[in-house]
Amino acid sequence: MDAQETFNALLEPAGRDDPYPLYAALHEFGDVIVVGPGLMLVPGYAAASSVLRDPGFKAVDAKRLDQVYPGWRDHPALNAESLLNLNGDDHARIRALFARQFTHRRVQALEPAIGGLTDALLDVMADLGAGGAPVDFMREFAFALPVTVICELIGVPEQHREGFRPLARRLTATLEPFLLDAAGLAAADAAAITLAELFADLVAERTTRPRDDLLSALVAAAAADDAQISTAELIQNLILLLVAGFETTTNLLGNGLRIILSDPTVGDGLRSGQVAAEAFADEVLRYDSPVQYTNRVPTGQAELDGVAVGPGDELVLLLGAANRDPARFADPDEFLPDRADGGPLSFGAGAHFCLGAALARLEGAIAFPRLLRRFGDLSQAGEAERRTGLVLRGFERLPVSLG
Ligand code: HEM
């Protein structure tokens, strides 16, 4: 297969199911590979990392969308007010406001609450799985833990949470430009409208009745005389925070459990404390990243690993491939939680580095050991079902028997 064919294979169901052999093939073609007019793949760690950190490459924003997809404003799902689609001063202005809520101290302070919640969810799993009945780990734990954590943090009432899984699934289809069809875009638009209405109601409610939550703090910031954010921007970024806050962490938990189920020695190491939970979570992120790629656009002419790129081009930064780059990681296809050469690109890098990275790692580090200590004989109970996209890698269903 040439590079173009390898890329096409990646977009096929079998390639999305297991992209790693195709990533290995892409590494043979180079760090930066032209696969179509103005379209470059970046599987190399060093090149992807430098693009993410270089202000000469920007996220796809309103200006770029005007050029490549003039009708985008008719689609609520394609808003360009979220941090992921902002650059420069607008990005810095809104990022500063949200970053204040995610300081190291604030995140660490959540540890007891996350521990308590984890144990409560394990109790529910124990009831459901009594007598050997299979339990869907994705639904009962991997989704439930992060969605509850982020909703408690933001201040989203409990009754909305169950509906967030299908809404997020529809909305995040827009992250898959190579796979998105008209029906998928229409469903994403409907989900975006539902979520925007929900947050508009919550913003109005907290404006009159503030509470001690992140939503009230941001509403107050938006209402200040020197407001750094408009209400429309606030709503779009609350949607981002909600969806980014659980969707990816759900997949960290599911992908990690799948590794444990396929190699009992990994679980034994975690149970005994021989494998540190933080190191385990970091290696899951490297080995099977919940986010497999992101995009950037050059702002001017540049040369990247010998390939000329310019403002009309689009770079697909294959984070999942960079994390398996043999030039960066020894034995990249081995799962080694004690590896000394860690540092995956799973949370991105540079200006858009994941705002929730510390929270996601904390959730992983708390959840895995508690799960394994509670259920000493955990095993897979039937076929797991993968999500079908390429960008967000994880499971739809992962049935387990609690032993
Ligand atoms: C394992 C879990 C997670 C993974 C793998 C992940 C991954 C990422 C990646 C790759 C980016 C950068 C995208 C780009 O540069 O184009 C990002 C950005 C972001 N993430 Fe996460 N994330 C995770 C968890 C979270 C959580 C728990 C939250 C919220 C509390 C969150 C909130 C955000 C936000 C707001 C951004 C946008 C930052 C910006 O554009 O300035 N993420 N995430």
Short mmCIF file of C-alpha atoms and ligand atoms in Angstrom, two decimals:
data_model
loop_
_atom_site.label_atom_id
_atom_site.label_comp_id
_atom_site.label_asym_id
_atom_site.label_seq_id
_atom_site.Cartn_x
_atom_site.Cartn_y
_atom_site.Cartn_z
CA MET A 1 0.00 0.00 0.00
CA ASP A 2 1.21 3.54 -0.68
CA ALA A 3 0.63 6.37 1.81
CA GLN A 4 -2.69 7.44 0.25
CA GLU A 5 -4.00 3.85 0.33
CA THR A 6 -2.85 3.46 3.93
CA PHE A 7 -4.77 6.60 4.86
CA ASN A 8 -7.88 5.31 3.05
CA ALA A 9 -7.54 1.99 4.91
CA LEU A 10 -7.42 3.91 8.19
CA LEU A 11 -10.87 5.34 7.46
CA GLU A 12 -12.36 1.90 6.70
CA PRO A 13 -14.15 0.03 9.55
CA ALA A 14 -11.23 -2.41 10.00
CA GLY A 15 -8.74 0.46 10.16
CA ARG A 16 -10.80 2.34 12.73
CA ASP A 17 -11.16 -0.85 14.75
CA ASP A 18 -7.38 -1.36 14.93
CA PRO A 19 -5.40 1.56 13.47
CA TYR A 20 -2.06 0.54 14.98
CA PRO A 21 -0.67 -1.64 12.16
CA LEU A 22 -1.55 1.17 9.73
CA TYR A 23 0.17 3.75 11.93
CA ALA A 24 3.27 1.52 11.91
CA ALA A 25 3.10 1.51 8.09
CA LEU A 26 2.73 5.32 8.02
CA HIS A 27 5.87 5.74 10.15
CA GLU A 28 7.77 4.07 7.31
CA PHE A 29 6.67 6.85 4.92
CA GLY A 30 8.01 9.65 7.13
CA ASP A 31 6.97 12.11 9.85
CA VAL A 32 4.95 14.32 7.49
CA ILE A 33 3.19 12.71 4.52
CA VAL A 34 1.26 14.34 1.68
CA VAL A 35 -1.88 12.25 1.04
CA GLY A 36 -3.93 14.60 -1.14
CA PRO A 37 -4.04 18.17 -2.45
CA GLY A 38 -3.34 20.33 0.59
CA LEU A 39 -3.75 17.41 2.99
CA MET A 40 -0.85 16.16 5.09
CA LEU A 41 -0.72 13.43 7.72
CA VAL A 42 1.66 13.90 10.63
CA PRO A 43 2.31 10.53 12.35
CA GLY A 44 5.75 11.52 13.72
CA TYR A 45 5.96 12.49 17.40
CA ALA A 46 8.57 15.23 16.97
CA ALA A 47 6.73 16.88 14.06
CA ALA A 48 3.27 16.66 15.70
CA SER A 49 4.63 18.01 18.98
CA SER A 50 6.38 20.96 17.30
CA VAL A 51 3.28 21.88 15.24
CA LEU A 52 1.10 21.88 18.38
CA ARG A 53 3.55 24.20 20.18
CA ASP A 54 4.21 26.53 17.23
CA PRO A 55 1.99 29.66 16.94
CA GLY A 56 2.67 29.48 13.20
CA PHE A 57 0.03 26.73 13.08
CA LYS A 58 -3.52 27.47 14.18
CA ALA A 59 -6.67 25.58 15.07
CA VAL A 60 -9.47 25.51 12.48
CA ASP A 61 -11.35 28.76 13.24
CA ALA A 62 -14.19 30.82 11.71
CA LYS A 63 -11.88 32.36 9.10
CA ARG A 64 -10.72 28.95 7.94
CA LEU A 65 -14.28 27.56 7.91
CA ASP A 66 -15.38 30.53 5.74
CA GLN A 67 -12.78 29.41 3.18
CA VAL A 68 -13.38 25.67 3.15
CA TYR A 69 -17.07 25.39 4.07
CA PRO A 70 -18.94 28.69 3.47
CA GLY A 71 -22.30 27.24 4.67
CA TRP A 72 -20.96 26.33 8.11
CA ARG A 73 -22.86 29.08 9.93
CA ASP A 74 -26.15 27.32 9.13
CA HIS A 75 -25.04 24.46 11.37
CA PRO A 76 -25.25 25.01 15.14
CA ALA A 77 -22.94 22.01 15.65
CA LEU A 78 -20.14 23.82 13.77
CA ASN A 79 -19.86 26.78 16.14
CA ALA A 80 -16.48 28.47 16.18
CA GLU A 81 -16.74 30.04 19.63
CA SER A 82 -15.42 27.08 21.58
CA LEU A 83 -11.81 27.14 22.75
CA LEU A 84 -10.97 24.33 20.34
CA ASN A 85 -11.80 26.63 17.40
CA LEU A 86 -10.34 29.91 18.64
CA ASN A 87 -6.86 31.32 18.12
CA GLY A 88 -4.75 34.21 19.40
CA ASP A 89 -6.28 36.84 21.69
CA ASP A 90 -9.82 35.42 21.67
CA HIS A 91 -8.51 32.02 22.68
CA ALA A 92 -6.29 33.47 25.42
CA ARG A 93 -9.14 35.64 26.79
CA ILE A 94 -11.59 32.75 27.24
CA ARG A 95 -8.96 30.17 28.19
CA ALA A 96 -7.77 32.37 31.09
CA LEU A 97 -11.31 32.52 32.46
CA PHE A 98 -11.77 28.73 32.40
CA ALA A 99 -8.22 27.87 33.45
CA ARG A 100 -8.83 29.67 36.76
CA GLN A 101 -11.35 26.93 37.59
CA PHE A 102 -8.88 24.10 36.91
CA THR A 103 -5.83 24.96 38.97
CA HIS A 104 -3.83 22.07 40.41
CA ARG A 105 -5.13 22.91 43.91
CA ARG A 106 -8.78 22.90 42.84
CA VAL A 107 -8.44 19.60 41.04
CA GLN A 108 -6.58 17.89 43.90
CA ALA A 109 -9.31 19.05 46.28
CA LEU A 110 -11.76 16.85 44.37
CA GLU A 111 -9.93 13.64 45.33
CA PRO A 112 -12.13 12.62 48.30
CA ALA A 113 -15.33 13.30 46.37
CA ILE A 114 -14.11 11.25 43.37
CA GLY A 115 -13.08 8.40 45.71
CA GLY A 116 -16.52 8.38 47.37
CA LEU A 117 -18.30 8.48 44.05
CA THR A 118 -16.14 5.64 42.70
CA ASP A 119 -17.06 3.44 45.68
CA ALA A 120 -20.76 4.26 45.29
CA LEU A 121 -20.66 3.25 41.60
CA LEU A 122 -18.82 0.05 42.49
CA ASP A 123 -21.65 -0.74 44.96
CA VAL A 124 -24.18 -0.34 42.14
CA MET A 125 -22.06 -2.60 39.90
CA ALA A 126 -21.87 -5.21 42.67
CA ASP A 127 -25.69 -5.26 42.95
CA LEU A 128 -26.16 -5.51 39.18
CA GLY A 129 -23.53 -8.23 38.82
CA ALA A 130 -24.63 -10.37 41.78
CA GLY A 131 -24.89 -14.05 40.88
CA GLY A 132 -22.59 -13.67 37.88
CA ALA A 133 -24.84 -11.42 35.75
CA PRO A 134 -22.78 -9.49 33.15
CA VAL A 135 -22.45 -5.73 33.79
CA ASP A 136 -21.72 -3.20 31.04
CA PHE A 137 -18.65 -1.43 32.42
CA MET A 138 -19.00 1.45 29.93
CA ARG A 139 -22.50 2.40 31.02
CA GLU A 140 -22.33 1.66 34.74
CA PHE A 141 -18.86 3.02 35.48
CA ALA A 142 -16.79 4.44 32.63
CA PHE A 143 -19.54 6.88 31.62
CA ALA A 144 -21.12 7.33 35.04
CA LEU A 145 -17.97 8.42 36.92
CA PRO A 146 -16.70 11.25 34.65
CA VAL A 147 -20.16 12.56 33.75
CA THR A 148 -21.04 12.84 37.44
CA VAL A 149 -17.71 14.49 38.30
CA ILE A 150 -17.93 17.13 35.56
CA CYS A 151 -21.65 17.80 36.17
CA GLU A 152 -21.10 18.23 39.92
CA LEU A 153 -18.21 20.57 39.17
CA ILE A 154 -20.11 22.68 36.65
CA GLY A 155 -23.41 22.49 38.54
CA VAL A 156 -25.59 20.57 36.05
CA PRO A 157 -28.60 18.96 37.82
CA GLU A 158 -28.74 15.17 37.97
CA GLN A 159 -31.85 14.67 35.82
CA HIS A 160 -30.04 15.78 32.65
CA ARG A 161 -27.04 13.44 32.90
CA GLU A 162 -28.41 10.20 31.48
CA GLY A 163 -29.25 12.01 28.21
CA PHE A 164 -25.72 13.36 27.77
CA ARG A 165 -24.23 10.14 26.39
CA PRO A 166 -26.34 10.03 23.17
CA LEU A 167 -26.18 13.84 22.81
CA ALA A 168 -22.37 13.85 23.05
CA ARG A 169 -22.13 10.95 20.62
CA ARG A 170 -24.15 12.90 18.03
CA LEU A 171 -22.33 16.19 18.62
CA THR A 172 -18.83 14.72 18.45
CA ALA A 173 -19.56 13.24 15.00
CA THR A 174 -18.47 16.69 13.75
CA LEU A 175 -14.92 15.85 14.89
CA GLU A 176 -14.82 13.25 12.09
CA PRO A 177 -14.77 15.38 8.89
CA PHE A 178 -13.68 12.39 6.78
CA LEU A 179 -16.67 10.30 7.91
CA LEU A 180 -19.45 12.84 8.58
CA ASP A 181 -22.51 12.63 6.26
CA ALA A 182 -25.59 14.88 5.95
CA ALA A 183 -27.67 12.77 8.37
CA GLY A 184 -24.84 12.79 10.92
CA LEU A 185 -24.50 16.57 10.63
CA ALA A 186 -28.28 17.06 11.05
CA ALA A 187 -28.22 14.88 14.19
CA ALA A 188 -25.21 16.86 15.49
CA ASP A 189 -27.07 20.14 14.88
CA ALA A 190 -30.10 18.90 16.83
CA ALA A 191 -27.84 17.81 19.71
CA ALA A 192 -26.06 21.20 19.69
CA ILE A 193 -29.41 23.03 19.91
CA THR A 194 -30.61 20.83 22.81
CA LEU A 195 -27.38 21.40 24.76
CA ALA A 196 -27.34 25.15 24.05
CA GLU A 197 -30.95 25.48 25.29
CA LEU A 198 -30.14 23.54 28.42
CA PHE A 199 -27.14 25.72 29.25
CA ALA A 200 -29.02 28.92 28.37
CA ASP A 201 -31.66 27.91 30.96
CA LEU A 202 -28.97 27.10 33.54
CA VAL A 203 -27.17 30.40 32.91
CA ALA A 204 -30.47 32.31 33.36
CA GLU A 205 -31.21 30.37 36.54
CA ARG A 206 -27.78 31.00 38.10
CA THR A 207 -27.99 34.68 37.14
CA THR A 208 -30.93 35.08 39.51
CA ARG A 209 -29.96 32.37 42.02
CA PRO A 210 -26.17 31.90 42.19
CA ARG A 211 -24.75 28.85 43.95
CA ASP A 212 -21.31 27.64 44.92
CA ASP A 213 -20.43 26.09 41.56
CA LEU A 214 -18.36 26.75 38.45
CA LEU A 215 -21.43 27.80 36.47
CA SER A 216 -22.26 30.60 38.93
CA ALA A 217 -18.64 31.79 38.95
CA LEU A 218 -18.57 31.98 35.15
CA VAL A 219 -22.01 33.61 34.97
CA ALA A 220 -20.77 36.29 37.38
CA ALA A 221 -17.65 36.79 35.24
CA ALA A 222 -19.82 37.19 32.12
CA ALA A 223 -22.03 39.75 33.87
CA ALA A 224 -19.16 41.90 35.22
CA ASP A 225 -18.66 45.43 33.86
CA ASP A 226 -15.35 44.40 32.29
CA ALA A 227 -16.77 41.04 31.13
CA GLN A 228 -14.23 38.89 29.31
CA ILE A 229 -16.83 36.64 27.73
CA SER A 230 -20.24 37.00 26.05
CA THR A 231 -23.20 34.81 27.02
CA ALA A 232 -23.06 33.02 23.65
CA GLU A 233 -19.35 32.25 24.14
CA LEU A 234 -20.04 31.11 27.69
CA ILE A 235 -22.72 28.66 26.54
CA GLN A 236 -20.57 27.16 23.77
CA ASN A 237 -17.63 26.67 26.11
CA LEU A 238 -19.80 25.12 28.82
CA ILE A 239 -20.92 22.59 26.20
CA LEU A 240 -17.25 21.94 25.35
CA LEU A 241 -16.35 21.53 29.01
CA LEU A 242 -19.19 19.10 29.60
CA VAL A 243 -18.55 16.94 26.54
CA ALA A 244 -14.73 17.04 26.73
CA GLY A 245 -15.06 16.40 30.47
CA PHE A 246 -16.65 12.98 30.21
CA GLU A 247 -16.42 11.63 26.66
CA THR A 248 -12.64 11.22 26.64
CA THR A 249 -12.27 10.16 30.27
CA THR A 250 -14.94 7.49 29.67
CA ASN A 251 -12.69 6.07 26.99
CA LEU A 252 -9.57 6.27 29.16
CA LEU A 253 -11.39 4.07 31.70
CA GLY A 254 -12.74 1.63 29.09
CA ASN A 255 -9.47 1.35 27.12
CA GLY A 256 -7.57 0.81 30.37
CA LEU A 257 -9.91 -1.90 31.60
CA ARG A 258 -9.66 -3.70 28.26
CA ILE A 259 -5.84 -3.82 28.68
CA ILE A 260 -6.26 -5.24 32.20
CA LEU A 261 -8.74 -7.87 30.98
CA SER A 262 -6.41 -9.03 28.24
CA ASP A 263 -3.34 -9.34 30.53
CA PRO A 264 -3.99 -10.42 34.15
CA THR A 265 -0.44 -9.54 35.25
CA VAL A 266 -1.22 -5.84 34.69
CA GLY A 267 -4.24 -6.04 37.05
CA ASP A 268 -2.21 -7.97 39.64
CA GLY A 269 0.47 -5.26 39.61
CA LEU A 270 -2.15 -2.55 40.17
CA ARG A 271 -3.89 -4.50 42.95
CA SER A 272 -0.66 -5.03 44.85
CA GLY A 273 0.51 -1.47 44.33
CA GLN A 274 3.58 -2.66 42.41
CA VAL A 275 2.33 -0.68 39.41
CA ALA A 276 1.59 2.96 40.32
CA ALA A 277 -1.95 3.95 39.29
CA GLU A 278 -0.76 7.27 37.78
CA ALA A 279 1.88 5.52 35.67
CA PHE A 280 -0.69 2.96 34.55
CA ALA A 281 -3.15 5.71 33.48
CA ASP A 282 -0.38 7.54 31.57
CA GLU A 283 0.60 4.37 29.73
CA VAL A 284 -3.05 3.69 28.80
CA LEU A 285 -3.16 7.21 27.37
CA ARG A 286 -0.05 6.51 25.29
CA TYR A 287 -0.89 2.97 24.24
CA ASP A 288 -4.54 3.52 23.28
CA SER A 289 -5.24 7.26 23.25
CA PRO A 290 -8.90 8.34 23.67
CA VAL A 291 -8.20 11.15 21.15
CA GLN A 292 -6.50 9.83 18.02
CA TYR A 293 -6.01 13.00 16.01
CA THR A 294 -6.51 16.76 15.78
CA ASN A 295 -6.00 19.29 12.97
CA ARG A 296 -3.92 22.40 12.42
CA VAL A 297 -3.55 24.92 9.60
CA PRO A 298 -0.27 26.73 8.78
CA THR A 299 -0.55 30.54 8.96
CA GLY A 300 2.27 31.03 6.43
CA GLN A 301 4.73 29.11 4.29
CA ALA A 302 6.82 26.69 6.29
CA GLU A 303 8.86 23.54 5.93
CA LEU A 304 8.08 20.60 8.11
CA ASP A 305 10.38 17.61 8.05
CA GLY A 306 11.35 18.49 4.49
CA VAL A 307 7.73 18.95 3.30
CA ALA A 308 6.61 22.44 2.18
CA VAL A 309 3.32 23.51 3.81
CA GLY A 310 1.29 26.71 3.38
CA PRO A 311 -1.87 28.55 4.47
CA GLY A 312 -4.22 26.57 2.23
CA ASP A 313 -3.11 23.25 3.69
CA GLU A 314 -4.51 21.15 6.49
CA LEU A 315 -2.38 18.97 8.77
CA VAL A 316 -3.88 15.91 10.42
CA LEU A 317 -1.81 15.37 13.56
CA LEU A 318 -2.12 11.65 14.34
CA LEU A 319 -1.67 11.71 18.12
CA GLY A 320 -2.36 7.97 18.38
CA ALA A 321 0.42 7.28 15.85
CA ALA A 322 2.84 9.76 17.45
CA ASN A 323 2.36 7.88 20.73
CA ARG A 324 3.63 4.73 18.98
CA ASP A 325 6.47 6.42 17.11
CA PRO A 326 9.53 4.09 17.33
CA ALA A 327 11.80 7.15 17.07
CA ARG A 328 10.34 8.44 20.35
CA PHE A 329 9.31 5.35 22.38
CA ALA A 330 11.30 2.15 22.86
CA ASP A 331 9.15 -0.91 22.02
CA PRO A 332 6.20 1.34 21.17
CA ASP A 333 3.73 -1.54 20.77
CA GLU A 334 4.45 -2.93 24.24
CA PHE A 335 2.29 -1.85 27.19
CA LEU A 336 4.89 -0.92 29.81
CA PRO A 337 3.55 1.16 32.74
CA ASP A 338 7.06 1.44 34.18
CA ARG A 339 8.57 2.88 30.99
CA ALA A 340 11.02 5.70 31.57
CA ASP A 341 10.32 7.42 28.24
CA GLY A 342 6.69 8.48 28.93
CA GLY A 343 5.12 11.71 27.72
CA PRO A 344 2.39 10.90 25.18
CA LEU A 345 0.64 13.58 23.11
CA SER A 346 -2.82 12.35 24.16
CA PHE A 347 -3.71 15.68 25.82
CA GLY A 348 -2.25 17.72 22.96
CA ALA A 349 0.42 20.36 23.67
CA GLY A 350 0.95 24.11 23.44
CA ALA A 351 -1.82 26.72 23.58
CA HIS A 352 -4.68 24.20 23.42
CA PHE A 353 -3.19 21.69 25.88
CA CYS A 354 -6.10 19.90 27.52
CA LEU A 355 -7.61 21.97 30.32
CA GLY A 356 -8.85 18.85 32.08
CA ALA A 357 -5.68 16.75 31.89
CA ALA A 358 -5.04 16.78 35.65
CA LEU A 359 -8.68 15.93 36.38
CA ALA A 360 -8.75 13.06 33.87
CA ARG A 361 -5.53 11.57 35.25
CA LEU A 362 -6.82 11.89 38.80
CA GLU A 363 -10.03 10.06 37.89
CA GLY A 364 -8.03 7.27 36.24
CA ALA A 365 -5.58 7.00 39.12
CA ILE A 366 -8.41 6.74 41.68
CA ALA A 367 -10.72 4.47 39.68
CA PHE A 368 -8.50 1.61 38.46
CA PRO A 369 -7.01 0.41 41.78
CA ARG A 370 -10.35 0.69 43.60
CA LEU A 371 -12.13 -1.25 40.87
CA LEU A 372 -9.53 -4.03 40.94
CA ARG A 373 -9.39 -4.30 44.71
CA ARG A 374 -13.17 -4.46 44.92
CA PHE A 375 -13.54 -7.14 42.25
CA GLY A 376 -10.62 -9.56 42.58
CA ASP A 377 -11.73 -11.80 39.75
CA LEU A 378 -12.94 -9.43 37.06
CA SER A 379 -13.25 -10.94 33.56
CA GLN A 380 -14.78 -10.07 30.22
CA ALA A 381 -18.30 -11.47 29.76
CA GLY A 382 -19.00 -11.57 26.05
CA GLU A 383 -18.20 -9.50 23.02
CA ALA A 384 -17.07 -5.86 23.51
CA GLU A 385 -18.46 -3.33 21.04
CA ARG A 386 -16.17 -0.57 19.80
CA ARG A 387 -17.24 2.95 18.93
CA THR A 388 -17.01 3.37 15.18
CA GLY A 389 -15.16 6.69 14.78
CA LEU A 390 -11.45 7.25 14.39
CA VAL A 391 -10.96 10.45 16.44
CA LEU A 392 -12.56 9.31 19.70
CA ARG A 393 -11.33 5.80 20.41
CA GLY A 394 -13.18 3.69 22.93
CA PHE A 395 -15.90 1.18 23.59
CA GLU A 396 -19.64 1.44 23.29
CA ARG A 397 -20.12 -1.66 25.47
CA LEU A 398 -17.64 -3.66 27.52
CA PRO A 399 -19.48 -6.44 29.43
CA VAL A 400 -17.72 -7.81 32.48
CA SER A 401 -18.35 -10.52 35.04
CA LEU A 402 -17.40 -9.47 38.57
CA GLY A 403 -16.31 -12.97 39.59
C1 HEM B 1 -8.44 11.20 29.11
C2 HEM B 1 -9.15 12.27 29.02
C3 HEM B 1 -8.90 13.40 28.07
C4 HEM B 1 -8.20 13.43 26.89
C5 HEM B 1 -7.46 12.29 26.21
C6 HEM B 1 -8.29 14.80 26.38
C7 HEM B 1 -7.68 15.23 25.23
C8 HEM B 1 -7.64 16.54 24.80
C9 HEM B 1 -6.89 17.03 23.67
C10 HEM B 1 -6.04 16.16 22.72
C11 HEM B 1 -7.08 18.37 23.59
C12 HEM B 1 -6.42 19.34 22.58
C13 HEM B 1 -7.11 19.36 21.25
C14 HEM B 1 -6.37 20.20 20.24
O1 HEM B 1 -5.28 20.72 20.52
O2 HEM B 1 -6.88 20.34 19.13
C15 HEM B 1 -7.99 18.73 24.66
C16 HEM B 1 -8.45 20.01 24.87
C17 HEM B 1 -9.38 20.31 25.84
N1 HEM B 1 -9.84 19.48 26.84
FE1 HEM B 1 -9.36 17.54 27.12
N2 HEM B 1 -9.04 15.54 27.25
C18 HEM B 1 -9.42 14.75 28.29
C19 HEM B 1 -10.17 15.11 29.40
C20 HEM B 1 -10.70 16.36 29.60
C21 HEM B 1 -11.49 16.76 30.74
C22 HEM B 1 -11.79 15.88 31.96
C23 HEM B 1 -11.87 18.06 30.53
C24 HEM B 1 -12.69 18.99 31.39
C25 HEM B 1 -12.66 19.07 32.64
C26 HEM B 1 -11.29 18.48 29.26
C27 HEM B 1 -11.43 19.73 28.70
C28 HEM B 1 -10.75 20.18 27.59
C29 HEM B 1 -10.89 21.53 27.07
C30 HEM B 1 -11.78 22.63 27.62
C31 HEM B 1 -10.03 21.61 25.97
C32 HEM B 1 -9.82 22.81 25.04
C33 HEM B 1 -8.58 23.57 25.43
C34 HEM B 1 -8.21 24.65 24.43
O3 HEM B 1 -8.56 24.54 23.26
O4 HEM B 1 -7.59 25.63 24.88
N3 HEM B 1 -10.59 17.43 28.73
N4 HEM B 1 -8.29 17.62 25.39
#
